[in-house]
JSON list of C-alpha atoms in Angstrom, two decimals:
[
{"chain": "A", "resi": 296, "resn": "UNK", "atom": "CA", "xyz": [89.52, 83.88, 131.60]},
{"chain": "A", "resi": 297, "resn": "UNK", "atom": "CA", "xyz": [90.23, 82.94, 127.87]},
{"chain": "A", "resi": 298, "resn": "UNK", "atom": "CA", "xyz": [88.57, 84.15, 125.10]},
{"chain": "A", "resi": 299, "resn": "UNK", "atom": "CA", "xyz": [86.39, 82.09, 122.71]},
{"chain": "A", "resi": 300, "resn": "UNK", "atom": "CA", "xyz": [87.87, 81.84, 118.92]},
{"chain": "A", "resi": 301, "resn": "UNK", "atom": "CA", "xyz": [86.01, 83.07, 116.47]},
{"chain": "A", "resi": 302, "resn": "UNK", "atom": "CA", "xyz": [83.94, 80.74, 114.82]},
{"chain": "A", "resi": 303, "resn": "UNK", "atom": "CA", "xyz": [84.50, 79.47, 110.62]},
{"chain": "A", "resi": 304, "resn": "UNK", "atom": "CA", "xyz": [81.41, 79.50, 108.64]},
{"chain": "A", "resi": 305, "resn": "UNK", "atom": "CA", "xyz": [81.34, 77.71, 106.06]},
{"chain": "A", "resi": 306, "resn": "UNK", "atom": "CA", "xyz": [78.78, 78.44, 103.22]},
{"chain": "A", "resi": 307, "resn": "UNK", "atom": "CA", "xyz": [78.00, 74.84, 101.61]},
{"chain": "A", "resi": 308, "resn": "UNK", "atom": "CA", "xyz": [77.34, 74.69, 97.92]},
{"chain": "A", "resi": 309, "resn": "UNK", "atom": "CA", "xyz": [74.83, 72.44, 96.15]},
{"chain": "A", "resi": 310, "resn": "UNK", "atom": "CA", "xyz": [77.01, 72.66, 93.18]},
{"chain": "A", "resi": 311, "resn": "UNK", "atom": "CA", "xyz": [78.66, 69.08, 92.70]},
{"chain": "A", "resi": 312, "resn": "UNK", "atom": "CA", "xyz": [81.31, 70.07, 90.78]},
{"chain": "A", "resi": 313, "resn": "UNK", "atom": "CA", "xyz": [83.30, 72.47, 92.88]},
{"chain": "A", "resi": 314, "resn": "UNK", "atom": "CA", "xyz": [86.33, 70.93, 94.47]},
{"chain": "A", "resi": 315, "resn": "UNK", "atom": "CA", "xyz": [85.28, 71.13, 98.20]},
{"chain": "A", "resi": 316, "resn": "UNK", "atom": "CA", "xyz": [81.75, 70.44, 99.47]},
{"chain": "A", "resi": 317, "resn": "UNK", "atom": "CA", "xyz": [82.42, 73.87, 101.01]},
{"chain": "A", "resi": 318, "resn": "UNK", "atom": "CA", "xyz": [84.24, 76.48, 101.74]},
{"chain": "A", "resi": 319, "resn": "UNK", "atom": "CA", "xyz": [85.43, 78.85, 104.42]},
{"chain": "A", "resi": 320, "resn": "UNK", "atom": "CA", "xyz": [83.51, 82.37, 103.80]},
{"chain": "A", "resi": 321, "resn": "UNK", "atom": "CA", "xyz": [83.73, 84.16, 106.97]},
{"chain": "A", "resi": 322, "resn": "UNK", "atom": "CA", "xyz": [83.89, 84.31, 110.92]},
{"chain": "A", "resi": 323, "resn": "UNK", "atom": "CA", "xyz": [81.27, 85.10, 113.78]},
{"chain": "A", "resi": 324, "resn": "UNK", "atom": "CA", "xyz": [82.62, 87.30, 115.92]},
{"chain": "A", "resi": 325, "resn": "UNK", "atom": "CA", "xyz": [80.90, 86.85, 119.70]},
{"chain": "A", "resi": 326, "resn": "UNK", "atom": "CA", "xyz": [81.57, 88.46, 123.23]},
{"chain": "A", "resi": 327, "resn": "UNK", "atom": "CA", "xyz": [84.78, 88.91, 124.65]},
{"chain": "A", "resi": 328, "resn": "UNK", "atom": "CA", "xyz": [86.16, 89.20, 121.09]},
{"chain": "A", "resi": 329, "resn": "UNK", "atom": "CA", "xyz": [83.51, 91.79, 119.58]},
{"chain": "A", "resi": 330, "resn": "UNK", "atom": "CA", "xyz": [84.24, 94.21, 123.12]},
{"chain": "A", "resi": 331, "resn": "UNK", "atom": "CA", "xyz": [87.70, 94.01, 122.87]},
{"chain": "A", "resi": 332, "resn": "UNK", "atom": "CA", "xyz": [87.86, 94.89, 119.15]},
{"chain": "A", "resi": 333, "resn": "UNK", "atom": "CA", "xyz": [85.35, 97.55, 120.31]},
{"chain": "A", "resi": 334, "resn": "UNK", "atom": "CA", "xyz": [83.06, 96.69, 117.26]},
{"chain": "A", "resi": 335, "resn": "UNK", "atom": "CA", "xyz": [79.74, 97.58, 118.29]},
{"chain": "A", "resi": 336, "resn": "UNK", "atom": "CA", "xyz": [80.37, 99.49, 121.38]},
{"chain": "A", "resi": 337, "resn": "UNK", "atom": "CA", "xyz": [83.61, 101.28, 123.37]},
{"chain": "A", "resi": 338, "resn": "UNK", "atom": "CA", "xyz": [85.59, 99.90, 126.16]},
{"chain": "A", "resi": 339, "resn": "UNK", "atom": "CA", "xyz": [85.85, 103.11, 127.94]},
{"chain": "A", "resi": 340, "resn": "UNK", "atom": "CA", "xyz": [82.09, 103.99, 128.15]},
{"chain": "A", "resi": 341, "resn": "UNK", "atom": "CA", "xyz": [80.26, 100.78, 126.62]},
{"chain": "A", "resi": 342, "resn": "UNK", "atom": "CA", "xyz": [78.32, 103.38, 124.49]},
{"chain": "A", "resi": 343, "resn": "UNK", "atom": "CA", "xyz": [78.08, 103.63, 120.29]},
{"chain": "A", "resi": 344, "resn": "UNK", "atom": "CA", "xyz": [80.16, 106.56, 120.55]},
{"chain": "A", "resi": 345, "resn": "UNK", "atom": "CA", "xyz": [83.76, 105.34, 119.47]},
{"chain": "A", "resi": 346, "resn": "UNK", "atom": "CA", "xyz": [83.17, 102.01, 118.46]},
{"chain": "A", "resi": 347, "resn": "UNK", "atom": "CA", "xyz": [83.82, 100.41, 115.00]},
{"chain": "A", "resi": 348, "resn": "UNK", "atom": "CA", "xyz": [80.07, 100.69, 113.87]},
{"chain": "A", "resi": 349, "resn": "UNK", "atom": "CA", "xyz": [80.04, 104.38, 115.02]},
{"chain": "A", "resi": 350, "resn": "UNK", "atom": "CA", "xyz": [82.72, 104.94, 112.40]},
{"chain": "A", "resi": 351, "resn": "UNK", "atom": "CA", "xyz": [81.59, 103.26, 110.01]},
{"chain": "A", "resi": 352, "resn": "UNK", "atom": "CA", "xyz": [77.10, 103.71, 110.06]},
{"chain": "A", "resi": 353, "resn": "UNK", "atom": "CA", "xyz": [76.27, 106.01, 107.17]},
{"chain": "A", "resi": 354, "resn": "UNK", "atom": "CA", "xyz": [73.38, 103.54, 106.23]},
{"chain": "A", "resi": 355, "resn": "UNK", "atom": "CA", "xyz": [70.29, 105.24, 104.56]},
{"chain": "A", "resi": 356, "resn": "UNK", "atom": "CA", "xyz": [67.83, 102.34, 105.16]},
{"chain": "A", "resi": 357, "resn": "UNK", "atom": "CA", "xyz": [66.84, 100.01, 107.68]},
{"chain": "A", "resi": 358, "resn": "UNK", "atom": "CA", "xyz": [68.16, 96.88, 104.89]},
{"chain": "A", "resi": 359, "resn": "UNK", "atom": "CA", "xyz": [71.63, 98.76, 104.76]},
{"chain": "A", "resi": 360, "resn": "UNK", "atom": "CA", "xyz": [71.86, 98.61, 108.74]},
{"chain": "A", "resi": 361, "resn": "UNK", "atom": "CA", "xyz": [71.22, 95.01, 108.88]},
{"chain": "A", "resi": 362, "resn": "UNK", "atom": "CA", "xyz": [73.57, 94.51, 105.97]},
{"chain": "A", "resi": 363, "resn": "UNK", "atom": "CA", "xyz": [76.58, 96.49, 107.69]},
{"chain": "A", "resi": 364, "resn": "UNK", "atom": "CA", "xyz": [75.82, 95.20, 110.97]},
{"chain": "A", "resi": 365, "resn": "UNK", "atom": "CA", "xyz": [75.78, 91.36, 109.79]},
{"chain": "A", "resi": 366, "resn": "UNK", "atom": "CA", "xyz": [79.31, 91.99, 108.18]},
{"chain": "A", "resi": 367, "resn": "UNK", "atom": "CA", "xyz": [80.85, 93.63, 110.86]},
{"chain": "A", "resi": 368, "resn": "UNK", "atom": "CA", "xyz": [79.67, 90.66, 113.10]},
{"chain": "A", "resi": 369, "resn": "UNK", "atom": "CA", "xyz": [80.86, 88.10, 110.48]},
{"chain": "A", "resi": 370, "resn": "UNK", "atom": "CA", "xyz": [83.84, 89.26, 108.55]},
{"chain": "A", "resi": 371, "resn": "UNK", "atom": "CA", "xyz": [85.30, 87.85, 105.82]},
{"chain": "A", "resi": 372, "resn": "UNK", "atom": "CA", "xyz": [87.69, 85.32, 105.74]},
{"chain": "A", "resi": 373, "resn": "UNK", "atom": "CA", "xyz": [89.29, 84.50, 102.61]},
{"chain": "A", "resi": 374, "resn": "UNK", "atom": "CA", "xyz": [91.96, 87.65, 101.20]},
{"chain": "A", "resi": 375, "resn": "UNK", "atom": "CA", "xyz": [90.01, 87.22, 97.88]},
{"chain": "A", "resi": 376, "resn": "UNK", "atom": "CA", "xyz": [86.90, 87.86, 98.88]},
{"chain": "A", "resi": 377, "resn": "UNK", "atom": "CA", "xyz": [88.34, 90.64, 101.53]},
{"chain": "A", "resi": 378, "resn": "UNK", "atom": "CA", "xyz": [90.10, 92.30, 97.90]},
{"chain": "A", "resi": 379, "resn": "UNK", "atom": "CA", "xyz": [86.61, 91.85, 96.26]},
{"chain": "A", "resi": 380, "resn": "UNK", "atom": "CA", "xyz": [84.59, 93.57, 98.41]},
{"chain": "A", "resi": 381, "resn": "UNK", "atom": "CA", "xyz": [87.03, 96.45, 98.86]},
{"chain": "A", "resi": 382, "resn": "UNK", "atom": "CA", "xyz": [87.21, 97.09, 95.02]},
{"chain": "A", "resi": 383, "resn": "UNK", "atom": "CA", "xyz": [83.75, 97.04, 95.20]},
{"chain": "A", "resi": 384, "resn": "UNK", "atom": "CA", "xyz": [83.27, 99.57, 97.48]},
{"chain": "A", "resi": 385, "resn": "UNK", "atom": "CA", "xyz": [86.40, 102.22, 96.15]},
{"chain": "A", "resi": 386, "resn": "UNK", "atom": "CA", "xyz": [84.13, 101.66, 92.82]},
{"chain": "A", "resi": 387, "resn": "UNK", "atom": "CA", "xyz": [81.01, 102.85, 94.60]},
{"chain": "A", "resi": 388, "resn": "UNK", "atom": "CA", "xyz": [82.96, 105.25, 96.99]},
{"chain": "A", "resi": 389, "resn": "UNK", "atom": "CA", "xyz": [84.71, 106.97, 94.08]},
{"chain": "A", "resi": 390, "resn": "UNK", "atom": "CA", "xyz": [84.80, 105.27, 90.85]},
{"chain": "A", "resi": 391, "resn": "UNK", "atom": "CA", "xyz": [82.09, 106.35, 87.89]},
{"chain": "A", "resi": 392, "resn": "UNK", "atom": "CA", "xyz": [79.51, 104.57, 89.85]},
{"chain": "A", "resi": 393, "resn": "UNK", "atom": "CA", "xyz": [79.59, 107.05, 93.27]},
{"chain": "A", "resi": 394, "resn": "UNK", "atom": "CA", "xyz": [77.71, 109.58, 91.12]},
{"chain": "A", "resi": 395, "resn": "UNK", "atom": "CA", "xyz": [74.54, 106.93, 90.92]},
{"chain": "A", "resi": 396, "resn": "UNK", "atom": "CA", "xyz": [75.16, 106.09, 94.51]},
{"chain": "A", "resi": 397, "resn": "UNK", "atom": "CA", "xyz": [75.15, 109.66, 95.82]},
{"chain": "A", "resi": 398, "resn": "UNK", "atom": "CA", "xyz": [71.37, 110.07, 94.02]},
{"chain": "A", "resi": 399, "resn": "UNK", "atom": "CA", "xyz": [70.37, 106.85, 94.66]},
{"chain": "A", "resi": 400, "resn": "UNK", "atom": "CA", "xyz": [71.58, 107.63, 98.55]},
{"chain": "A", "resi": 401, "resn": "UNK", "atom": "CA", "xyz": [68.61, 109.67, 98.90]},
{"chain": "A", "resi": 402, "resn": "UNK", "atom": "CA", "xyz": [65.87, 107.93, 96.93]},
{"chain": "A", "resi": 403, "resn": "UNK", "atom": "CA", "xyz": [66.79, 104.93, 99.82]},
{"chain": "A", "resi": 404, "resn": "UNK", "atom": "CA", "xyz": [66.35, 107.35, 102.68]},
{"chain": "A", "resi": 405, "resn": "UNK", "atom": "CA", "xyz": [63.13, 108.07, 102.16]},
{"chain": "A", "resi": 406, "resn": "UNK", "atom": "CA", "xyz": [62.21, 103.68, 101.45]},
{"chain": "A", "resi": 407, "resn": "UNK", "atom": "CA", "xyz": [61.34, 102.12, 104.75]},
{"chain": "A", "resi": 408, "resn": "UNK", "atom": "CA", "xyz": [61.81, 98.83, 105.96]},
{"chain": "A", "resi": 409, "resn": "UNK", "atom": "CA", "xyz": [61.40, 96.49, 103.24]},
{"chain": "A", "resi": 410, "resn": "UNK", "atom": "CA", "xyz": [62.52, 93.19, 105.17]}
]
């Protein structure tokens, strides 16, 4: 069988004067696509181990988890916003700021679910 495409979301503003009444901010990833990409589980075994979001959990809350797990299910679509996020995180990763992060990485392990 055939795939399905991913699916556009578009996040609709309230703000009258923006050019567009919205504007293409990511895609939902579903099924077929999300095994074959191998994002939240592997082919070989259909376990965690060696999927996207094994790589890539190093969440120290139960807020981060949802957070990670709602952007690897709808990535970003617009190469601005993709360039945004990733100078945001190199800042946090490494810049001046990954010195806060690293203490502030513990004070959030110990903070449970706030949602």
């Amino acid at each position: 069988g055939t795939s399905p495409s991913p699916t556009v979301n578009h996040h609709h503003s309230a703000d009258p004067s923006l050019p567009s009444p919205s504007i293409v901010d990511s895609m939902t990833l579903e099924g077929t696509t999300l095994y074959n990409l191998e994002v939240l589980s592997s082919i070989a075994d259909n376990k965690v181990a060696g999927s996207l979001w094994s790589r890539l959990y190093h969440t120290k809350s139960p807020h981060g988890s949802r957070m990670l797990r709602a952007w690897l299910l709808r990535p970003l679509f617009n190469k601005k916003d993709i360039d945004k996020r990733a100078e945001a995180v190199e800042e946090l990763a490494t810049g001046p700021a990954s010195m806060i992060c690293n203490e502030l990485r513990d004070v959030m392990s110990k903070i449970g679910d706030i949602q």
